[in-house]
Coordinates of C-alpha atoms in Angstrom, one line a residue:
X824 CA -64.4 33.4 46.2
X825 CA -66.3 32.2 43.7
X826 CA -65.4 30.9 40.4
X827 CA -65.9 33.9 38.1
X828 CA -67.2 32.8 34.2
X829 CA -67.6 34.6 31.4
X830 CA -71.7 34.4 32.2
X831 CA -71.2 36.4 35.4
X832 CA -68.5 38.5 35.8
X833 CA -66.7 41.6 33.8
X834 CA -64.2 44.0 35.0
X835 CA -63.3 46.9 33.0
X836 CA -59.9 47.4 33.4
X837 CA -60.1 51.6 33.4
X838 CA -60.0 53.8 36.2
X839 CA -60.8 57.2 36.9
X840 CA -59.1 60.0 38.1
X841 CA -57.5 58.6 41.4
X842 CA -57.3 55.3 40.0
X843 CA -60.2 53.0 41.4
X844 CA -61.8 50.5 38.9
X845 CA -64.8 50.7 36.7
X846 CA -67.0 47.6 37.6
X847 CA -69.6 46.1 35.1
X848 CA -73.1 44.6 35.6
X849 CA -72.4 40.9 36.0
X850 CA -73.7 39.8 32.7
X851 CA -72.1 38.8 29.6
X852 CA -74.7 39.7 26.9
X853 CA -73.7 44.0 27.7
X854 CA -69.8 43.2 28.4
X855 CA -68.9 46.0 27.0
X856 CA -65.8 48.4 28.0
X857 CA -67.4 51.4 30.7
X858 CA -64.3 54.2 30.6
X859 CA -65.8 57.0 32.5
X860 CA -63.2 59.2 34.3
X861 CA -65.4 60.2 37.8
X862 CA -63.5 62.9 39.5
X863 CA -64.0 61.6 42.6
X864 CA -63.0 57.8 42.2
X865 CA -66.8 56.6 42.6
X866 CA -67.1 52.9 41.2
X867 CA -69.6 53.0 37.8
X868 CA -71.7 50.4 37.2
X869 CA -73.9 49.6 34.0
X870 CA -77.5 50.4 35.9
X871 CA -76.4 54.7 35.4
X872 CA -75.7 56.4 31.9
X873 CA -74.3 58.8 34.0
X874 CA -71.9 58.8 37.5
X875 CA -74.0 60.1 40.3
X876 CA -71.7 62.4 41.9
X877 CA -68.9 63.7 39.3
X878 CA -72.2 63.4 36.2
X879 CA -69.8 62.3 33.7
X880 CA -71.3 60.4 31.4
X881 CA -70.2 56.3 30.5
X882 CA -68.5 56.2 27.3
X883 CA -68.9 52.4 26.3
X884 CA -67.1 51.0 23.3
X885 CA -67.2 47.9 21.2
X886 CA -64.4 45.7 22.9
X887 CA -64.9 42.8 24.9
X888 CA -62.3 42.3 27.7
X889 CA -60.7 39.0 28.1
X890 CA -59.0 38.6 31.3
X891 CA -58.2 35.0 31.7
X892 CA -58.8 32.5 28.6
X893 CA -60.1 29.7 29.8
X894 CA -58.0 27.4 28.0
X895 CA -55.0 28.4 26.3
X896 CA -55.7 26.9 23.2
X897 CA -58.8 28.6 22.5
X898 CA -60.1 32.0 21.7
X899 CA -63.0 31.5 25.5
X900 CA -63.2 34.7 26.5
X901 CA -63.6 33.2 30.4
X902 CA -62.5 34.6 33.5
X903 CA -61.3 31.9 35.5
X904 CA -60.3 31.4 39.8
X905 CA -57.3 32.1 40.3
X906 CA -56.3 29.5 43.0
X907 CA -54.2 32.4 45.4
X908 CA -58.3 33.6 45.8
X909 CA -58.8 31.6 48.7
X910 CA -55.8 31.7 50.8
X911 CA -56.1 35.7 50.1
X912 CA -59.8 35.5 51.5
X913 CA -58.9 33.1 54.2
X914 CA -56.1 35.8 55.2
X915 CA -58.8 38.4 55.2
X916 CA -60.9 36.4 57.8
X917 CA -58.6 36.7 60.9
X918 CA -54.8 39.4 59.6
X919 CA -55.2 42.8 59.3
X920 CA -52.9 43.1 56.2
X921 CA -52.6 41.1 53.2
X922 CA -49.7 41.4 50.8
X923 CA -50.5 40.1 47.6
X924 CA -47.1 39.5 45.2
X925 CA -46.1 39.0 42.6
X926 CA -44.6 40.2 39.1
X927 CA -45.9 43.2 37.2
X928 CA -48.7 41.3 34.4
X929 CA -49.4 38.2 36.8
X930 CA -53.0 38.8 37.8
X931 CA -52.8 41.2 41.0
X932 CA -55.0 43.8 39.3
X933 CA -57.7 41.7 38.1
X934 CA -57.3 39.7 41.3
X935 CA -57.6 42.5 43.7
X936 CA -60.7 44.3 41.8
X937 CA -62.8 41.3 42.3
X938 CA -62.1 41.3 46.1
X939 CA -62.6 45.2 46.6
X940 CA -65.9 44.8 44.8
X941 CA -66.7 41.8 46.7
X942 CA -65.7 43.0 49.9
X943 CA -67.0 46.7 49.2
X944 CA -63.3 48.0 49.7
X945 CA -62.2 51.1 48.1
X946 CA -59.6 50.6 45.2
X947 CA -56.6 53.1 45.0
X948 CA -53.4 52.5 42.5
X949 CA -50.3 53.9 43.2
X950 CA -49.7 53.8 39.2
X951 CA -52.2 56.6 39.2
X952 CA -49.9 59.8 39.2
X953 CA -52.6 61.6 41.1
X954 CA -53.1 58.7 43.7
X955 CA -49.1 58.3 43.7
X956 CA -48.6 62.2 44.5
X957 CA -51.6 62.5 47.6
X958 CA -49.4 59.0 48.8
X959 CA -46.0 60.8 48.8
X960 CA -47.5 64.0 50.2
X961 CA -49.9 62.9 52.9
X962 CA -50.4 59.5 53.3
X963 CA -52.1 59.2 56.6
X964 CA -54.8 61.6 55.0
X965 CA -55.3 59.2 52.3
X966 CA -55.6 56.1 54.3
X967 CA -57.9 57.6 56.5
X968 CA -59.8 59.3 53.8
X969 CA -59.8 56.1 52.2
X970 CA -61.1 53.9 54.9
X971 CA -60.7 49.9 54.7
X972 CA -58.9 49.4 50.9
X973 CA -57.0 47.9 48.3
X974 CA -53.8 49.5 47.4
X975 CA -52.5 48.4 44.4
X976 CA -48.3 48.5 42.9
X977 CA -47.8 50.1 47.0
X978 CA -44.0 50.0 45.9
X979 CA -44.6 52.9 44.3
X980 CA -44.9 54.9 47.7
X981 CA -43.3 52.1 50.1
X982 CA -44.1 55.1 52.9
X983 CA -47.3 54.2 53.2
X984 CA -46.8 50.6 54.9
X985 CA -45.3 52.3 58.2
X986 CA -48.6 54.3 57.8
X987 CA -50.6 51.6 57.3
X988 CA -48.7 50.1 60.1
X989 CA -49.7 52.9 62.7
X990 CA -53.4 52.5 61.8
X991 CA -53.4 48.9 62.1
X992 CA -51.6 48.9 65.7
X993 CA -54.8 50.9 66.6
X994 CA -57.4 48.9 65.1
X995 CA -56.8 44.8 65.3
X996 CA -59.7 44.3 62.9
X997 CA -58.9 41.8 60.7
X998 CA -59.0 42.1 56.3
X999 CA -58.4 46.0 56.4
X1000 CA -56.0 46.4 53.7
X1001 CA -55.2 44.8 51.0
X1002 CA -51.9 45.5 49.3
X1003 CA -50.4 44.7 46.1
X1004 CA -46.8 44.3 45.1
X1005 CA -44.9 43.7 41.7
X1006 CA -41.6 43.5 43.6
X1007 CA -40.7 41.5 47.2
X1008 CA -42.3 43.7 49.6
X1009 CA -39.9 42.2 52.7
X1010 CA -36.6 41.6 50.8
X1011 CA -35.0 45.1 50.7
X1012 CA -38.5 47.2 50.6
X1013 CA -39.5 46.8 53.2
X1014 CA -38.3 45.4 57.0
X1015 CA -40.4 41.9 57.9
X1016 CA -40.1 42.8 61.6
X1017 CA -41.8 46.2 61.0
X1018 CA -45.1 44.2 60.1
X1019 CA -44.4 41.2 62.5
X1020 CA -47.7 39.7 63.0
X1021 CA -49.4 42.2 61.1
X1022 CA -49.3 41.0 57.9
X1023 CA -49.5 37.8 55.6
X1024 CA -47.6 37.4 52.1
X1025 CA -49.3 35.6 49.3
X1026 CA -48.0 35.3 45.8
X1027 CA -49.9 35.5 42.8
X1028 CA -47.4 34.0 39.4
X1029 CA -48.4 33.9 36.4
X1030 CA -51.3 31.0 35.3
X1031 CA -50.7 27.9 36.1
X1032 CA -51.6 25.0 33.9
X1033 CA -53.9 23.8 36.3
X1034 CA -55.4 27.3 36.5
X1035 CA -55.6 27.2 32.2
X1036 CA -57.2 24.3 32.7
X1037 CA -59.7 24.8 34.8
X1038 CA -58.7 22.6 37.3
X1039 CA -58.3 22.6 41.1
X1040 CA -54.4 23.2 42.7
X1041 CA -52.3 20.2 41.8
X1042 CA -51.2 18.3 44.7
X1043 CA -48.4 16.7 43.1
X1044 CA -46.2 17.7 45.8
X1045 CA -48.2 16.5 48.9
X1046 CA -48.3 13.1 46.8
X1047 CA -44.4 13.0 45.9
X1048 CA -43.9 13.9 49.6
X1049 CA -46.5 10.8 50.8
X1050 CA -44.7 8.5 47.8
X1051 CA -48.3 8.0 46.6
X1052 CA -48.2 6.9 43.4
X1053 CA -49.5 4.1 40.9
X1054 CA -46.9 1.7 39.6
X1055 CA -48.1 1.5 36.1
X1056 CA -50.3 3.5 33.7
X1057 CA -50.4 4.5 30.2
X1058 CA -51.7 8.2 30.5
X1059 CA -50.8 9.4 26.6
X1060 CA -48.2 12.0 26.2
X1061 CA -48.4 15.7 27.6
X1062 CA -51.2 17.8 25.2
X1063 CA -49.2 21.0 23.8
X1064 CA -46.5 20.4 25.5
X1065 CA -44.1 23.1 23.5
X1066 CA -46.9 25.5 23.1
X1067 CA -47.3 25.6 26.9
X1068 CA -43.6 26.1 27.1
X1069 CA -43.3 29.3 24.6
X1070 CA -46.7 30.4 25.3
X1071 CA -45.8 30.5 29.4
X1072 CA -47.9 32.0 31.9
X1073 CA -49.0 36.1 32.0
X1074 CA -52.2 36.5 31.1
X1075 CA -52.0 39.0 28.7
X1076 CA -49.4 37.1 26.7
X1077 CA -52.0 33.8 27.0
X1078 CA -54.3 36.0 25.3
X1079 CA -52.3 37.1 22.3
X1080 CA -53.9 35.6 19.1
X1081 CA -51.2 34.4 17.8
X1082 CA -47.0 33.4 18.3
X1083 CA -45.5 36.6 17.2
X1084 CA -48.2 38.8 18.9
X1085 CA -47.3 36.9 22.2
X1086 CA -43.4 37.1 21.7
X1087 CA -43.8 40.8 21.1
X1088 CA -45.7 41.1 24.0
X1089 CA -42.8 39.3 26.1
X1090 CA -40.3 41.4 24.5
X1091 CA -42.3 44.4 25.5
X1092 CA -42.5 43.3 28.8
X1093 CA -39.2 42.5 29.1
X1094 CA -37.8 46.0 27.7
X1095 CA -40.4 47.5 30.5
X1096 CA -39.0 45.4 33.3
X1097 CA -35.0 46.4 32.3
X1098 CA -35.9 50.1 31.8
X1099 CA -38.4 51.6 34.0
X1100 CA -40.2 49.2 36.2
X1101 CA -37.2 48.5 38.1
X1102 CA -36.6 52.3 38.7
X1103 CA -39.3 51.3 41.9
X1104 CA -36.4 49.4 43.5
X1105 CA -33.3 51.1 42.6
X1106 CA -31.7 53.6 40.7
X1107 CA -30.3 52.1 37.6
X1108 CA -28.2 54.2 34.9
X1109 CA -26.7 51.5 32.8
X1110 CA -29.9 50.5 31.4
X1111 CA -28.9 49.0 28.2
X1112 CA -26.6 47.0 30.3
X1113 CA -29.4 45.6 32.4
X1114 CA -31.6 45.0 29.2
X1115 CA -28.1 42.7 28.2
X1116 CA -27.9 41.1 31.7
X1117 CA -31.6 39.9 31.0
X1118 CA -30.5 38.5 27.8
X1119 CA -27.6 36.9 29.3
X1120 CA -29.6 35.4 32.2
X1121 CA -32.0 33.7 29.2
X1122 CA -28.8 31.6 28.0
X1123 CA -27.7 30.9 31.6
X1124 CA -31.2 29.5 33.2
X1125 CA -31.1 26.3 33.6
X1126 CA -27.3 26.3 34.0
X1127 CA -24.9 26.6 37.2
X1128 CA -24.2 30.8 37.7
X1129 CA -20.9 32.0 36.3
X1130 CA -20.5 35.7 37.5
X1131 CA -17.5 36.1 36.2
X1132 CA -18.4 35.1 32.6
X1133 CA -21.7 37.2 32.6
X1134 CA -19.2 40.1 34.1
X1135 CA -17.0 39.6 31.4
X1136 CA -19.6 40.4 28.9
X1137 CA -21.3 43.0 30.2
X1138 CA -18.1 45.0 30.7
X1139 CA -18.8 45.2 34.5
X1140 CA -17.5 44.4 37.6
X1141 CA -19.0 40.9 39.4
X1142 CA -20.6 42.6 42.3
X1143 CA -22.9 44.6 39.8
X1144 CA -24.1 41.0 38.3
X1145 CA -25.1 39.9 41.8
X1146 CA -26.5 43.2 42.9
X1147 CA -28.7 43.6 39.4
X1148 CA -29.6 39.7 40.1
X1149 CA -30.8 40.6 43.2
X1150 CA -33.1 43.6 41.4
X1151 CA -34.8 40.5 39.3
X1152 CA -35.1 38.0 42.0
X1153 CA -37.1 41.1 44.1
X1154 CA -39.1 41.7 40.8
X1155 CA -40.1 37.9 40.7
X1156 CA -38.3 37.3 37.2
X1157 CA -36.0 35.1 37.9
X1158 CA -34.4 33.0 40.5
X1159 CA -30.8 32.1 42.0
X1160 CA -31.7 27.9 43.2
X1161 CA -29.4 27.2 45.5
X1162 CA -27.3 23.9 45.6
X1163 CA -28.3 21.2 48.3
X1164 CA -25.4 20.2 50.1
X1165 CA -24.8 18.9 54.1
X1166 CA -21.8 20.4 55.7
X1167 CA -20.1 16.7 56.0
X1168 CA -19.9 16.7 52.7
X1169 CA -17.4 17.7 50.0
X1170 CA -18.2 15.8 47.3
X1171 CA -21.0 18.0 45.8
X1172 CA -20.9 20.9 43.8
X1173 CA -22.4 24.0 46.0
X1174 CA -23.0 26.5 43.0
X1175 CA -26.0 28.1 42.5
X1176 CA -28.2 27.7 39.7
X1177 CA -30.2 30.7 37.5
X1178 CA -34.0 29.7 36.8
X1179 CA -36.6 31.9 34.8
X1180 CA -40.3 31.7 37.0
X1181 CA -41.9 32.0 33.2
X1182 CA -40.9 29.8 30.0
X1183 CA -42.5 32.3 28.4
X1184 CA -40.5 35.4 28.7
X1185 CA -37.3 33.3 28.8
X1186 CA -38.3 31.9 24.9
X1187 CA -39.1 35.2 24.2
X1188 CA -35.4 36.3 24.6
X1189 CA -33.7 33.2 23.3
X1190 CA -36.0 33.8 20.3
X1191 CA -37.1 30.3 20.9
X1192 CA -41.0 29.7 18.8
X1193 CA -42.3 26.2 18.9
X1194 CA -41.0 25.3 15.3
X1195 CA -37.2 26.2 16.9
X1196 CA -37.5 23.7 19.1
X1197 CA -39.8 21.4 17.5
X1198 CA -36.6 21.1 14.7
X1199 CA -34.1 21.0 17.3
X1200 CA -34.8 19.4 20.9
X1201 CA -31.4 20.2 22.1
X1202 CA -32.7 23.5 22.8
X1203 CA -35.6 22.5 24.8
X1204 CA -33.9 21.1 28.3
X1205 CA -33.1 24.3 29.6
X1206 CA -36.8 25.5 29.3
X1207 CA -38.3 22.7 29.7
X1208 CA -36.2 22.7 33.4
X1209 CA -37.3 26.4 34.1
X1210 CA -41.6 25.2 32.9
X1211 CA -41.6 22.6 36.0
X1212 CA -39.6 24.8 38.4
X1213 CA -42.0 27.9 37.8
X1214 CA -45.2 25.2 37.7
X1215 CA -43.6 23.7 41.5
X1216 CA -42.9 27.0 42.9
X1217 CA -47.0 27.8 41.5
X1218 CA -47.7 24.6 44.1
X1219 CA -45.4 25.3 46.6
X1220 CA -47.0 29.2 47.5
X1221 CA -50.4 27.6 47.9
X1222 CA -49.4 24.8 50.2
X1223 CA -48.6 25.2 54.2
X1224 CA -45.0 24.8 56.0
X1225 CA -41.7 25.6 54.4
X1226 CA -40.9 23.6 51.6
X1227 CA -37.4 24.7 50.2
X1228 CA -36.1 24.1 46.7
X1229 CA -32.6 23.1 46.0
X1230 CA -30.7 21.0 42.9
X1231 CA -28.2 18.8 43.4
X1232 CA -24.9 17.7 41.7
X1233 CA -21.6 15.9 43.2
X1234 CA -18.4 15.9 41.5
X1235 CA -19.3 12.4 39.5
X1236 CA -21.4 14.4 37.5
X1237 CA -24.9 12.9 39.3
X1238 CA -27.1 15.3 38.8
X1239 CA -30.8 16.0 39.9
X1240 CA -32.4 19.2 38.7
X1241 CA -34.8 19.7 42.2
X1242 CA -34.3 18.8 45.7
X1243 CA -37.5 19.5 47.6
X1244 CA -37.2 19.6 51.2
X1245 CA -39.7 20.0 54.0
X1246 CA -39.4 19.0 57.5
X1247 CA -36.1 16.7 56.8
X1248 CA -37.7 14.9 54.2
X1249 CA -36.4 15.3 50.5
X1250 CA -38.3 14.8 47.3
X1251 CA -35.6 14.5 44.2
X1252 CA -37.3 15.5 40.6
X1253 CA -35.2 15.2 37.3
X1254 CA -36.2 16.7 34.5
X1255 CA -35.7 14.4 30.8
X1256 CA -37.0 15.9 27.1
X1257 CA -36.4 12.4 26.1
X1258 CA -39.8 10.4 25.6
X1259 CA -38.0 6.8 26.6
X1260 CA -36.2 6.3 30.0
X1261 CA -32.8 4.2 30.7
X1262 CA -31.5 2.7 34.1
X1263 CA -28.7 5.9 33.7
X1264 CA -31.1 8.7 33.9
X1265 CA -32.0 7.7 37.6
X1266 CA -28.3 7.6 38.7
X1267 CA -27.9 10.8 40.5
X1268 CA -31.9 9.9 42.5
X1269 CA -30.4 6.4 43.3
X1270 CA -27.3 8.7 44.6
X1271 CA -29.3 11.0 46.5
X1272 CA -31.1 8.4 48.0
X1273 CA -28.1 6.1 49.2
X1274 CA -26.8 9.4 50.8
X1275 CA -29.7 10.6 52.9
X1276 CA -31.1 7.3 53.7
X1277 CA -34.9 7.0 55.4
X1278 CA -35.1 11.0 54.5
X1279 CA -35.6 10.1 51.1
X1280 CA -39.2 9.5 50.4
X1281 CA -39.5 9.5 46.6
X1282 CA -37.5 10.1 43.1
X1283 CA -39.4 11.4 39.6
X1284 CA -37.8 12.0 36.7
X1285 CA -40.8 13.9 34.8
X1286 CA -39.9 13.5 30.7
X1287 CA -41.8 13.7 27.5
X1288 CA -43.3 10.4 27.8
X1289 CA -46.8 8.2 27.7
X1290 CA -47.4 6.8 30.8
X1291 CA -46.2 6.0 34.5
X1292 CA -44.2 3.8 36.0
X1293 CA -42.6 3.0 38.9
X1294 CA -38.6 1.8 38.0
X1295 CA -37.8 1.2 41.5
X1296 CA -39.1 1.0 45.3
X1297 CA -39.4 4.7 44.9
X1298 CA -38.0 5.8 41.9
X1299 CA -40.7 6.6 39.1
X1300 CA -41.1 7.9 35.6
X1301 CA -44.4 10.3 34.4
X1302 CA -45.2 12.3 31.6
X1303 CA -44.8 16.0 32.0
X1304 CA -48.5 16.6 32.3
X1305 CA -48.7 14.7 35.6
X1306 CA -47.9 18.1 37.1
X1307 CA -51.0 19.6 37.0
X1308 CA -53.7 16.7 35.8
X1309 CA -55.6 15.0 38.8
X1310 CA -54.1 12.4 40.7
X1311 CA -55.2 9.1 40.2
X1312 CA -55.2 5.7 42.2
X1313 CA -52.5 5.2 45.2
X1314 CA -50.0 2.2 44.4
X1315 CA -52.5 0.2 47.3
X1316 CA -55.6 0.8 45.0
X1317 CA -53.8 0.2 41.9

């Protein structure tokens, strides 16, 4: 997929009647808004005043859409690649299937438009009541009405995968569907084995900062993973660095003009998320209560999980915590990280811990601006922990093999905030708001490695700092901003 620009690329955003996108003439100079409502779904473009087979005419307006700013800190009204583009169009090439996921607001619209258009697929939303109702009542005769598609929010009418399923057994061409999810398709909504070798999973999060940057995936990882990295250099501190924290990643929050347009936005979101979107999963009466929960998960990410105490201040039992956890985890909100532990051993703390996937919303509900935290910095290692794991999980979907993220902490209080492991070898990244480093601050990575021996490869504590160094064999300190900017020379270059 190419890399759409504001010079050649515009997607209007509105639909008609059964929900399939209006597309604009690639051009910026006419990127106007086109909200005709063709009774029969037909794509309208900019080269008719009028829809060739419903005659409506286009009514434009005056607004200019922005979809993805290319950089965060200014008003470029850009549309920029998101990097799950590729592995979704690689999928297409040889699975019949595609599952694109993610959380409601992350991109999967936008995403999916471009690759219908591209791909001359038809477009059908299930959060078009019309669509949603013909889904429910006869799905088969919309699929096959329908033809090859895009079927976006399909947890809306989860029926239709076992449809979807039936056609596909028949027909082993590859790239015929492509479906969009704001919850976890195959944990609780659907049964993995049903689609065994019929479908592939990709996530779409929200941006990046590689992504708002303009810059290709960060392979971070790979290089913690390889222990390839320079011993010594002064790189400046980390641009923005609370901005990027409150400002997090959904699009339409990057785009707010200013602070308190964004946190509204969040807020917004967040009331959406607590009241009705999660209606698509389960049926939940105690709203308010969940709206709390939400609240109560802000103060705890970053933390180990106390059931009982979130329990406690709900006024509800501790199985309705877990099972309205599990609601958010499916809804890709938040995240339970497990503790890494070996079964020899009893000297480490196996608790779970709770993380946000965007800084973003989680500011948004500790009320937390950039002036908060600018004032006092005791409030910024909690989110500052959730901004890298949501930025490594953002590396992690696009990269091949299981890589599983863990934290770490023994009863000696040595800590370390991620444990990434992939095929037996372990990775150990602390996070420090401090912009200076002491010998302390690698105690629990010199612990982890004593423990797991040649299975270590490499220790990073990421902080607010001004340059890299290497403190040890293995052991090495880097500014924030290292996870995303381009690597530079390997410690044999250096």
């Amino acid at each position: 997929m190419r890399d759409w620009t504001a010079s050649d690329a515009r997607l209007d955003g509105s639909r008609c009647a059964i929900g399939r996108p209006q597309i604009r003439d690639r051009t910026a100079s006419d990127a106007r808004l086109d909200d005709p409502e063709c009774t029969n779904g037909l794509l309208h473009t900019r080269e008719r005043t009028t829809c060739s087979n419903c005659m409506r005419p286009r009514r434009p307006t005056q607004q200019t859409v922005i979809l993805f700013p290319h950089d965060i800190f200014m008003n470029s009204p850009t549309v920029i690649q998101r990097h799950a583009a590729q592995p979704v169009l690689d999928a297409m090439t040889d699975t019949r299937i595609i599952a694109l996921v993610g959380p409601r607001q992350s991109g999967k619209t936008t995403l999916s438009q471009l690759i219908a258009d591209q791909h001359q697929l038809t477009y059908l939303t299930l959060d078009n009541s019309q669509t949603r109702r013909t889904a429910l009542d006869d799905p088969t005769g919309l699929i096959r009405s329908s033809g090859d598609a895009v079927i976006d929010e399909i947890q809306r009418a989860p029926e239709l995968i076992l449809t979807l399923k039936q056609l596909v057994d028949h027909d082993n061409r590859p790239g015929q569907f492509l479906i969009t999810g704001s919850v976890d398709l195959f944990r609780g909504t659907v049964s993995p084995d049903s689609l065994a070798g019929r479908v592939e999973a990709i996530e779409l999060l929200p941006l990046s900062q590689a992504e708002m940057e303009n810059l290709p995936p960060s392979d971070f990882v790979e290089r913690a993973f390889r222990n390839d990295f320079i011993s010594w250099k002064d790189t400046g501190p980390t641009s923005d660095l609370l901005k990027r924290i409150v400002t997090g990643g959904y699009p339409e929050a990057v785009a707010r003009s200013s602070p308190n347009r964004r946190q509204k936005w969040l807020k917004a979101y967040a009331h959406a998320l607590s009241t009705r979107d999660i209606q698509d999963l389960s049926s939940v009466d105690k709203t308010d209560e969940l709206s709390s929960l939400l609240e109560h998960a802000a103060l705890a990410s970053g933390q180990l999980l106390n059931y009982s105490s979130i329990a406690s201040a709900l006024g509800v039992n501790r199985s309705t915590v877990e099972r309205w956890l599990v609601l958010l985890e499916q809804m890709f909100i938040l995240r339970r990280v497990r503790a890494w532990h070996r079964n020899e051993s009893r000297r480490l703390i196996k608790t779970p811990k709770l993380h946000f996937l965007d800084s973003g919303l989680l500011c948004a509900l500790r009320n937390l601006s950039v002036e908060d935290i600018r004032t006092d910095r005791n409030r910024l290692g909690d989110v500052l922990e959730s901004f890298v794991y949501s930025e490594l999980l953002k590396m992690i979907s696009l990269m091949s093999g299981t890589i599983r993220i863990s934290h770490y902490r023994d009863k000696a209080q040595n800590e370390i905030d991620f444990v990434l492991e992939q095929a037996g070898k372990l990775v150990g990244i602390e996070v420090k708001s401090t912009a200076s480093l002491k010998p302390a601050h690698f105690n629990g990575l010199r612990q982890l490695r004593e423990a797991t021996g040649s299975a270590f490869v490499s220790g990073i504590i990421l902080h607010d700092g001004d340059r890299i160094q290497r403190f040890d064999e293995n052991l090495y300190g880097m500014p924030m901003d290292q996870l995303w900017s381009p690597g530079t020379e390997t410690p044999d270059s250096a």
